[in-house]
Backbone atoms as SQL, in Angstrom:
CREATE TABLE atoms (id INTEGER PRIMARY KEY, chain TEXT, resi INTEGER, resn TEXT, atom TEXT, x REAL, y REAL, z REAL);
INSERT INTO atoms VALUES
  (1, 'A', 1, 'MET', 'N', -4.238, 23.699, 0.840),
  (2, 'A', 1, 'MET', 'CA', -3.876, 22.319, 1.055),
  (3, 'A', 1, 'MET', 'C', -4.843, 21.684, 2.054),
  (4, 'A', 2, 'ARG', 'N', -5.192, 20.453, 1.762),
  (5, 'A', 2, 'ARG', 'CA', -6.092, 19.694, 2.628),
  (6, 'A', 2, 'ARG', 'C', -5.407, 18.370, 2.969),
  (7, 'A', 3, 'THR', 'N', -5.417, 18.021, 4.240),
  (8, 'A', 3, 'THR', 'CA', -4.814, 16.766, 4.683),
  (9, 'A', 3, 'THR', 'C', -5.896, 15.872, 5.266),
  (10, 'A', 4, 'TYR', 'N', -5.836, 14.595, 4.895),
  (11, 'A', 4, 'TYR', 'CA', -6.826, 13.609, 5.322),
  (12, 'A', 4, 'TYR', 'C', -6.135, 12.398, 5.920),
  (13, 'A', 5, 'LEU', 'N', -6.773, 11.803, 6.932),
  (14, 'A', 5, 'LEU', 'CA', -6.328, 10.531, 7.487),
  (15, 'A', 5, 'LEU', 'C', -7.286, 9.450, 7.031),
  (16, 'A', 6, 'TYR', 'N', -6.727, 8.317, 6.656),
  (17, 'A', 6, 'TYR', 'CA', -7.527, 7.163, 6.250),
  (18, 'A', 6, 'TYR', 'C', -6.961, 5.941, 6.947),
  (19, 'A', 7, 'TYR', 'N', -7.843, 5.107, 7.496),
  (20, 'A', 7, 'TYR', 'CA', -7.445, 3.884, 8.180),
  (21, 'A', 7, 'TYR', 'C', -7.821, 2.695, 7.298),
  (22, 'A', 8, 'PRO', 'N', -6.838, 2.160, 6.567),
  (23, 'A', 8, 'PRO', 'CA', -7.112, 1.081, 5.623),
  (24, 'A', 8, 'PRO', 'C', -7.582, -0.192, 6.324),
  (25, 'A', 9, 'GLN', 'N', -8.294, -1.004, 5.571),
  (26, 'A', 9, 'GLN', 'CA', -8.808, -2.273, 6.086),
  (27, 'A', 9, 'GLN', 'C', -8.310, -3.403, 5.208),
  (28, 'A', 10, 'GLY', 'N', -7.937, -4.509, 5.844),
  (29, 'A', 10, 'GLY', 'CA', -7.549, -5.697, 5.102),
  (30, 'A', 10, 'GLY', 'C', -6.108, -5.692, 4.617),
  (31, 'A', 11, 'THR', 'N', -5.288, -4.772, 5.127),
  (32, 'A', 11, 'THR', 'CA', -3.878, -4.689, 4.723),
  (33, 'A', 11, 'THR', 'C', -2.989, -4.603, 5.962),
  (34, 'A', 12, 'CYS', 'N', -1.697, -4.711, 5.743),
  (35, 'A', 12, 'CYS', 'CA', -0.723, -4.557, 6.828),
  (36, 'A', 12, 'CYS', 'C', -0.616, -3.098, 7.270),
  (37, 'A', 13, 'SER', 'N', -0.889, -2.178, 6.367),
  (38, 'A', 13, 'SER', 'CA', -0.852, -0.744, 6.688),
  (39, 'A', 13, 'SER', 'C', -1.982, -0.420, 7.650),
  (40, 'A', 14, 'THR', 'N', -1.708, 0.478, 8.598),
  (41, 'A', 14, 'THR', 'CA', -2.722, 0.811, 9.596),
  (42, 'A', 14, 'THR', 'C', -3.240, 2.245, 9.505),
  (43, 'A', 15, 'LYS', 'N', -2.470, 3.137, 8.856),
  (44, 'A', 15, 'LYS', 'CA', -2.915, 4.528, 8.727),
  (45, 'A', 15, 'LYS', 'C', -2.257, 5.144, 7.505),
  (46, 'A', 16, 'MET', 'N', -3.028, 5.913, 6.750),
  (47, 'A', 16, 'MET', 'CA', -2.521, 6.632, 5.584),
  (48, 'A', 16, 'MET', 'C', -2.907, 8.096, 5.724),
  (49, 'A', 17, 'GLU', 'N', -1.989, 8.965, 5.329),
  (50, 'A', 17, 'GLU', 'CA', -2.240, 10.407, 5.377),
  (51, 'A', 17, 'GLU', 'C', -1.960, 10.995, 4.003),
  (52, 'A', 18, 'PHE', 'N', -2.946, 11.713, 3.482),
  (53, 'A', 18, 'PHE', 'CA', -2.854, 12.339, 2.160),
  (54, 'A', 18, 'PHE', 'C', -2.927, 13.842, 2.307),
  (55, 'A', 19, 'THR', 'N', -2.126, 14.577, 1.553),
  (56, 'A', 19, 'THR', 'CA', -2.276, 16.026, 1.461),
  (57, 'A', 19, 'THR', 'C', -2.497, 16.368, -0.004),
  (58, 'A', 20, 'LEU', 'N', -3.610, 17.041, -0.276),
  (59, 'A', 20, 'LEU', 'CA', -4.001, 17.415, -1.630),
  (60, 'A', 20, 'LEU', 'C', -4.030, 18.931, -1.753),
  (61, 'A', 21, 'ASP', 'N', -3.636, 19.434, -2.929),
  (62, 'A', 21, 'ASP', 'CA', -3.744, 20.874, -3.152),
  (63, 'A', 21, 'ASP', 'C', -5.131, 21.196, -3.705),
  (64, 'A', 22, 'GLU', 'N', -5.328, 22.457, -4.086),
  (65, 'A', 22, 'GLU', 'CA', -6.654, 22.899, -4.553),
  (66, 'A', 22, 'GLU', 'C', -7.087, 22.239, -5.864),
  (67, 'A', 23, 'LYS', 'N', -6.148, 21.649, -6.608),
  (68, 'A', 23, 'LYS', 'CA', -6.473, 20.955, -7.861),
  (69, 'A', 23, 'LYS', 'C', -6.459, 19.438, -7.685),
  (70, 'A', 24, 'ASN', 'N', -6.474, 18.975, -6.436),
  (71, 'A', 24, 'ASN', 'CA', -6.453, 17.554, -6.083),
  (72, 'A', 24, 'ASN', 'C', -5.162, 16.848, -6.495),
  (73, 'A', 25, 'VAL', 'N', -4.067, 17.606, -6.540),
  (74, 'A', 25, 'VAL', 'CA', -2.750, 17.013, -6.780),
  (75, 'A', 25, 'VAL', 'C', -2.201, 16.557, -5.427),
  (76, 'A', 26, 'ILE', 'N', -1.636, 15.353, -5.384),
  (77, 'A', 26, 'ILE', 'CA', -1.099, 14.802, -4.141),
  (78, 'A', 26, 'ILE', 'C', 0.232, 15.482, -3.837),
  (79, 'A', 27, 'GLU', 'N', 0.248, 16.252, -2.752),
  (80, 'A', 27, 'GLU', 'CA', 1.440, 16.983, -2.337),
  (81, 'A', 27, 'GLU', 'C', 2.263, 16.196, -1.329),
  (82, 'A', 28, 'ASP', 'N', 1.608, 15.347, -0.538),
  (83, 'A', 28, 'ASP', 'CA', 2.321, 14.522, 0.435),
  (84, 'A', 28, 'ASP', 'C', 1.502, 13.272, 0.704),
  (85, 'A', 29, 'PHE', 'N', 2.199, 12.211, 1.092),
  (86, 'A', 29, 'PHE', 'CA', 1.558, 10.923, 1.386),
  (87, 'A', 29, 'PHE', 'C', 2.459, 10.165, 2.342),
  (88, 'A', 30, 'SER', 'N', 1.874, 9.622, 3.396),
  (89, 'A', 30, 'SER', 'CA', 2.635, 8.783, 4.321),
  (90, 'A', 30, 'SER', 'C', 1.764, 7.624, 4.782),
  (91, 'A', 31, 'VAL', 'N', 2.437, 6.557, 5.214),
  (92, 'A', 31, 'VAL', 'CA', 1.764, 5.329, 5.632),
  (93, 'A', 31, 'VAL', 'C', 2.424, 4.804, 6.894),
  (94, 'A', 32, 'GLU', 'N', 1.612, 4.290, 7.804),
  (95, 'A', 32, 'GLU', 'CA', 2.147, 3.573, 8.958),
  (96, 'A', 32, 'GLU', 'C', 2.025, 2.080, 8.687),
  (97, 'A', 33, 'ARG', 'N', 3.110, 1.379, 8.943),
  (98, 'A', 33, 'ARG', 'CA', 3.235, -0.064, 8.742),
  (99, 'A', 33, 'ARG', 'C', 3.193, -0.419, 7.264),
  (100, 'A', 34, 'GLY', 'N', 3.103, -1.683, 6.959),
  (101, 'A', 34, 'GLY', 'CA', 3.096, -2.114, 5.570),
  (102, 'A', 34, 'GLY', 'C', 4.501, -2.408, 5.068),
  (103, 'A', 35, 'CYS', 'N', 4.618, -2.729, 3.813),
  (104, 'A', 35, 'CYS', 'CA', 5.895, -3.068, 3.174),
  (105, 'A', 35, 'CYS', 'C', 6.651, -1.783, 2.862),
  (106, 'A', 36, 'ASN', 'N', 7.637, -1.487, 3.669),
  (107, 'A', 36, 'ASN', 'CA', 8.333, -0.207, 3.631),
  (108, 'A', 36, 'ASN', 'C', 8.841, 0.164, 2.234),
  (109, 'A', 37, 'GLY', 'N', 9.569, -0.720, 1.600),
  (110, 'A', 37, 'GLY', 'CA', 10.128, -0.406, 0.282),
  (111, 'A', 37, 'GLY', 'C', 9.061, -0.178, -0.765),
  (112, 'A', 38, 'ASN', 'N', 8.059, -1.044, -0.793),
  (113, 'A', 38, 'ASN', 'CA', 6.974, -0.890, -1.770),
  (114, 'A', 38, 'ASN', 'C', 6.230, 0.423, -1.567),
  (115, 'A', 39, 'LEU', 'N', 5.949, 0.754, -0.321),
  (116, 'A', 39, 'LEU', 'CA', 5.199, 1.979, -0.056),
  (117, 'A', 39, 'LEU', 'C', 6.029, 3.223, -0.325),
  (118, 'A', 40, 'LYS', 'N', 7.341, 3.156, -0.118),
  (119, 'A', 40, 'LYS', 'CA', 8.203, 4.277, -0.505),
  (120, 'A', 40, 'LYS', 'C', 8.167, 4.455, -2.020),
  (121, 'A', 41, 'GLY', 'N', 8.169, 3.343, -2.746),
  (122, 'A', 41, 'GLY', 'CA', 8.083, 3.408, -4.204),
  (123, 'A', 41, 'GLY', 'C', 6.762, 3.989, -4.668),
  (124, 'A', 42, 'ILE', 'N', 5.671, 3.538, -4.066),
  (125, 'A', 42, 'ILE', 'CA', 4.352, 4.072, -4.416),
  (126, 'A', 42, 'ILE', 'C', 4.307, 5.567, -4.124),
  (127, 'A', 43, 'ARG', 'N', 4.846, 5.974, -2.971),
  (128, 'A', 43, 'ARG', 'CA', 4.855, 7.402, -2.612),
  (129, 'A', 43, 'ARG', 'C', 5.583, 8.212, -3.681),
  (130, 'A', 44, 'ALA', 'N', 6.744, 7.729, -4.095),
  (131, 'A', 44, 'ALA', 'CA', 7.519, 8.447, -5.110),
  (132, 'A', 44, 'ALA', 'C', 6.744, 8.567, -6.417),
  (133, 'A', 45, 'LEU', 'N', 5.966, 7.550, -6.746),
  (134, 'A', 45, 'LEU', 'CA', 5.212, 7.562, -8.003),
  (135, 'A', 45, 'LEU', 'C', 3.962, 8.437, -7.958),
  (136, 'A', 46, 'ILE', 'N', 3.330, 8.560, -6.784),
  (137, 'A', 46, 'ILE', 'CA', 2.060, 9.297, -6.742),
  (138, 'A', 46, 'ILE', 'C', 2.216, 10.774, -6.401),
  (139, 'A', 47, 'LEU', 'N', 3.339, 11.155, -5.770),
  (140, 'A', 47, 'LEU', 'CA', 3.510, 12.582, -5.458),
  (141, 'A', 47, 'LEU', 'C', 3.505, 13.395, -6.749),
  (142, 'A', 48, 'GLY', 'N', 2.751, 14.482, -6.741),
  (143, 'A', 48, 'GLY', 'CA', 2.658, 15.347, -7.909),
  (144, 'A', 48, 'GLY', 'C', 1.616, 14.889, -8.926),
  (145, 'A', 49, 'GLN', 'N', 0.949, 13.781, -8.640),
  (146, 'A', 49, 'GLN', 'CA', -0.080, 13.255, -9.548),
  (147, 'A', 49, 'GLN', 'C', -1.465, 13.686, -9.071),
  (148, 'A', 50, 'LYS', 'N', -2.386, 13.804, -10.009),
  (149, 'A', 50, 'LYS', 'CA', -3.773, 14.106, -9.649),
  (150, 'A', 50, 'LYS', 'C', -4.382, 12.882, -8.969),
  (151, 'A', 51, 'ALA', 'N', -5.122, 13.127, -7.892),
  (152, 'A', 51, 'ALA', 'CA', -5.728, 12.034, -7.133),
  (153, 'A', 51, 'ALA', 'C', -6.596, 11.153, -8.030),
  (154, 'A', 52, 'GLU', 'N', -7.325, 11.755, -8.953),
  (155, 'A', 52, 'GLU', 'CA', -8.202, 10.992, -9.837),
  (156, 'A', 52, 'GLU', 'C', -7.411, 10.006, -10.698),
  (157, 'A', 53, 'ASP', 'N', -6.234, 10.421, -11.167),
  (158, 'A', 53, 'ASP', 'CA', -5.394, 9.540, -11.983),
  (159, 'A', 53, 'ASP', 'C', -4.835, 8.385, -11.158),
  (160, 'A', 54, 'VAL', 'N', -4.456, 8.679, -9.926),
  (161, 'A', 54, 'VAL', 'CA', -3.931, 7.640, -9.039),
  (162, 'A', 54, 'VAL', 'C', -5.032, 6.629, -8.721),
  (163, 'A', 55, 'ILE', 'N', -6.227, 7.102, -8.466),
  (164, 'A', 55, 'ILE', 'CA', -7.358, 6.206, -8.209),
  (165, 'A', 55, 'ILE', 'C', -7.554, 5.273, -9.398),
  (166, 'A', 56, 'ASP', 'N', -7.570, 5.825, -10.600),
  (167, 'A', 56, 'ASP', 'CA', -7.765, 5.019, -11.813),
  (168, 'A', 56, 'ASP', 'C', -6.707, 3.931, -11.953),
  (169, 'A', 57, 'LYS', 'N', -5.474, 4.224, -11.568),
  (170, 'A', 57, 'LYS', 'CA', -4.379, 3.271, -11.738),
  (171, 'A', 57, 'LYS', 'C', -4.303, 2.230, -10.632),
  (172, 'A', 58, 'LEU', 'N', -4.677, 2.583, -9.398),
  (173, 'A', 58, 'LEU', 'CA', -4.463, 1.689, -8.263),
  (174, 'A', 58, 'LEU', 'C', -5.699, 0.910, -7.815),
  (175, 'A', 59, 'GLU', 'N', -6.869, 1.420, -8.120),
  (176, 'A', 59, 'GLU', 'CA', -8.096, 0.781, -7.655),
  (177, 'A', 59, 'GLU', 'C', -8.222, -0.637, -8.201),
  (178, 'A', 60, 'GLY', 'N', -8.509, -1.568, -7.313),
  (179, 'A', 60, 'GLY', 'CA', -8.752, -2.947, -7.715),
  (180, 'A', 60, 'GLY', 'C', -7.528, -3.846, -7.684),
  (181, 'A', 61, 'ILE', 'N', -6.349, -3.301, -7.398),
  (182, 'A', 61, 'ILE', 'CA', -5.156, -4.137, -7.298),
  (183, 'A', 61, 'ILE', 'C', -5.262, -4.987, -6.026),
  (184, 'A', 62, 'LEU', 'N', -4.982, -6.274, -6.153),
  (185, 'A', 62, 'LEU', 'CA', -5.082, -7.185, -5.015),
  (186, 'A', 62, 'LEU', 'C', -3.699, -7.613, -4.549),
  (187, 'A', 63, 'CYS', 'N', -3.627, -8.094, -3.313),
  (188, 'A', 63, 'CYS', 'CA', -2.383, -8.592, -2.721),
  (189, 'A', 63, 'CYS', 'C', -2.595, -10.063, -2.373),
  (190, 'A', 64, 'GLY', 'N', -1.998, -10.942, -3.168),
  (191, 'A', 64, 'GLY', 'CA', -2.153, -12.376, -2.922),
  (192, 'A', 64, 'GLY', 'C', -3.607, -12.786, -2.938),
  (193, 'A', 65, 'MET', 'N', -4.024, -13.466, -1.911),
  (194, 'A', 65, 'MET', 'CA', -5.410, -13.949, -1.816),
  (195, 'A', 65, 'MET', 'C', -6.342, -12.941, -1.132),
  (196, 'A', 66, 'LYS', 'N', -5.798, -11.815, -0.712),
  (197, 'A', 66, 'LYS', 'CA', -6.623, -10.793, -0.055),
  (198, 'A', 66, 'LYS', 'C', -7.561, -10.152, -1.066),
  (199, 'A', 67, 'LYS', 'N', -8.634, -9.559, -0.567),
  (200, 'A', 67, 'LYS', 'CA', -9.599, -8.879, -1.429),
  (201, 'A', 67, 'LYS', 'C', -9.234, -7.424, -1.666),
  (202, 'A', 68, 'THR', 'N', -8.058, -7.015, -1.205),
  (203, 'A', 68, 'THR', 'CA', -7.595, -5.640, -1.353),
  (204, 'A', 68, 'THR', 'C', -6.073, -5.639, -1.304),
  (205, 'A', 69, 'SER', 'N', -5.483, -4.458, -1.282),
  (206, 'A', 69, 'SER', 'CA', -4.028, -4.288, -1.180),
  (207, 'A', 69, 'SER', 'C', -3.772, -2.866, -0.700),
  (208, 'A', 70, 'CYS', 'N', -2.518, -2.563, -0.387),
  (209, 'A', 70, 'CYS', 'CA', -2.197, -1.170, -0.026),
  (210, 'A', 70, 'CYS', 'C', -2.518, -0.219, -1.185),
  (211, 'A', 71, 'PRO', 'N', -2.134, -0.544, -2.434),
  (212, 'A', 71, 'PRO', 'CA', -2.507, 0.365, -3.524),
  (213, 'A', 71, 'PRO', 'C', -4.028, 0.552, -3.644),
  (214, 'A', 72, 'ASP', 'N', -4.782, -0.520, -3.505),
  (215, 'A', 72, 'ASP', 'CA', -6.243, -0.435, -3.564),
  (216, 'A', 72, 'ASP', 'C', -6.774, 0.433, -2.428),
  (217, 'A', 73, 'GLN', 'N', -6.193, 0.292, -1.245),
  (218, 'A', 73, 'GLN', 'CA', -6.628, 1.099, -0.109),
  (219, 'A', 73, 'GLN', 'C', -6.250, 2.568, -0.287),
  (220, 'A', 74, 'ILE', 'N', -5.126, 2.847, -0.926),
  (221, 'A', 74, 'ILE', 'CA', -4.770, 4.236, -1.252),
  (222, 'A', 74, 'ILE', 'C', -5.861, 4.826, -2.143),
  (223, 'A', 75, 'ALA', 'N', -6.265, 4.072, -3.154),
  (224, 'A', 75, 'ALA', 'CA', -7.328, 4.533, -4.057),
  (225, 'A', 75, 'ALA', 'C', -8.624, 4.765, -3.297),
  (226, 'A', 76, 'LYS', 'N', -8.976, 3.855, -2.398),
  (227, 'A', 76, 'LYS', 'CA', -10.214, 4.008, -1.622),
  (228, 'A', 76, 'LYS', 'C', -10.150, 5.259, -0.738),
  (229, 'A', 77, 'GLY', 'N', -9.006, 5.473, -0.082),
  (230, 'A', 77, 'GLY', 'CA', -8.860, 6.658, 0.761),
  (231, 'A', 77, 'GLY', 'C', -8.949, 7.948, -0.036),
  (232, 'A', 78, 'LEU', 'N', -8.285, 7.973, -1.175),
  (233, 'A', 78, 'LEU', 'CA', -8.355, 9.161, -2.030),
  (234, 'A', 78, 'LEU', 'C', -9.769, 9.413, -2.520),
  (235, 'A', 79, 'ARG', 'N', -10.463, 8.350, -2.923),
  (236, 'A', 79, 'ARG', 'CA', -11.842, 8.494, -3.396),
  (237, 'A', 79, 'ARG', 'C', -12.727, 9.078, -2.289),
  (238, 'A', 80, 'LEU', 'N', -12.595, 8.557, -1.074),
  (239, 'A', 80, 'LEU', 'CA', -13.379, 9.072, 0.052),
  (240, 'A', 80, 'LEU', 'C', -13.072, 10.540, 0.315),
  (241, 'A', 81, 'ALA', 'N', -11.807, 10.913, 0.199),
  (242, 'A', 81, 'ALA', 'CA', -11.424, 12.320, 0.396),
  (243, 'A', 81, 'ALA', 'C', -12.076, 13.201, -0.667),
  (244, 'A', 82, 'LEU', 'N', -12.015, 12.776, -1.923),
  (245, 'A', 82, 'LEU', 'CA', -12.599, 13.576, -3.007),
  (246, 'A', 82, 'LEU', 'C', -14.111, 13.664, -2.897),
  (247, 'A', 83, 'GLU', 'N', -14.735, 12.619, -2.355),
  (248, 'A', 83, 'GLU', 'CA', -16.190, 12.617, -2.191),
  (249, 'A', 83, 'GLU', 'C', -16.638, 13.351, -0.929),
  (250, 'A', 84, 'GLY', 'N', -15.688, 13.883, -0.167),
  (251, 'A', 84, 'GLY', 'CA', -16.028, 14.611, 1.058),
  (252, 'A', 84, 'GLY', 'C', -16.426, 13.708, 2.198),
  (253, 'A', 85, 'LYS', 'N', -16.031, 12.436, 2.156),
  (254, 'A', 85, 'LYS', 'CA', -16.421, 11.474, 3.185),
  (255, 'A', 85, 'LYS', 'C', -15.329, 11.240, 4.231),
  (256, 'A', 86, 'LEU', 'N', -14.196, 11.936, 4.090),
  (257, 'A', 86, 'LEU', 'CA', -13.142, 11.918, 5.115),
  (258, 'A', 86, 'LEU', 'C', -13.019, 13.320, 5.672),
  (259, 'A', 87, 'SER', 'N', -12.833, 13.414, 6.960),
  (260, 'A', 87, 'SER', 'CA', -12.642, 14.719, 7.586),
  (261, 'A', 87, 'SER', 'C', -11.212, 15.191, 7.373),
  (262, 'A', 88, 'GLU', 'N', -11.068, 16.486, 7.176),
  (263, 'A', 88, 'GLU', 'CA', -9.737, 17.070, 7.054),
  (264, 'A', 88, 'GLU', 'C', -9.072, 17.107, 8.421),
  (265, 'A', 89, 'VAL', 'N', -7.759, 16.958, 8.417),
  (266, 'A', 89, 'VAL', 'CA', -6.961, 17.037, 9.640),
  (267, 'A', 89, 'VAL', 'C', -6.523, 18.482, 9.821),
  (268, 'A', 90, 'GLU', 'N', -6.666, 18.982, 11.021),
  (269, 'A', 90, 'GLU', 'CA', -6.231, 20.352, 11.308),
  (270, 'A', 90, 'GLU', 'C', -4.722, 20.394, 11.392),
  (271, 'A', 91, 'ARG', 'N', -4.107, 21.337, 10.720),
  (272, 'A', 91, 'ARG', 'CA', -2.646, 21.507, 10.749),
  (273, 'A', 91, 'ARG', 'C', -2.290, 22.809, 11.375);
């Protein structure tokens, strides 16, 4: 298992934490701040899913007039983790 921290930009959320298994399946996900109900729903939908599939579904979703959204930032964080551009968190 690998855990990553991502600090989203342009959203109400301030920190996201992803845990991926050896096959890049999302085992855990948490967010600080943001729309609590929506993010709980997103968490329920992405747990057990392959990170690549989640990226494909969430990337590019916008929030109102913003150039991004929490779902888009989840995709960006996952992409950075898969590309080796986020450091793993020691557990």
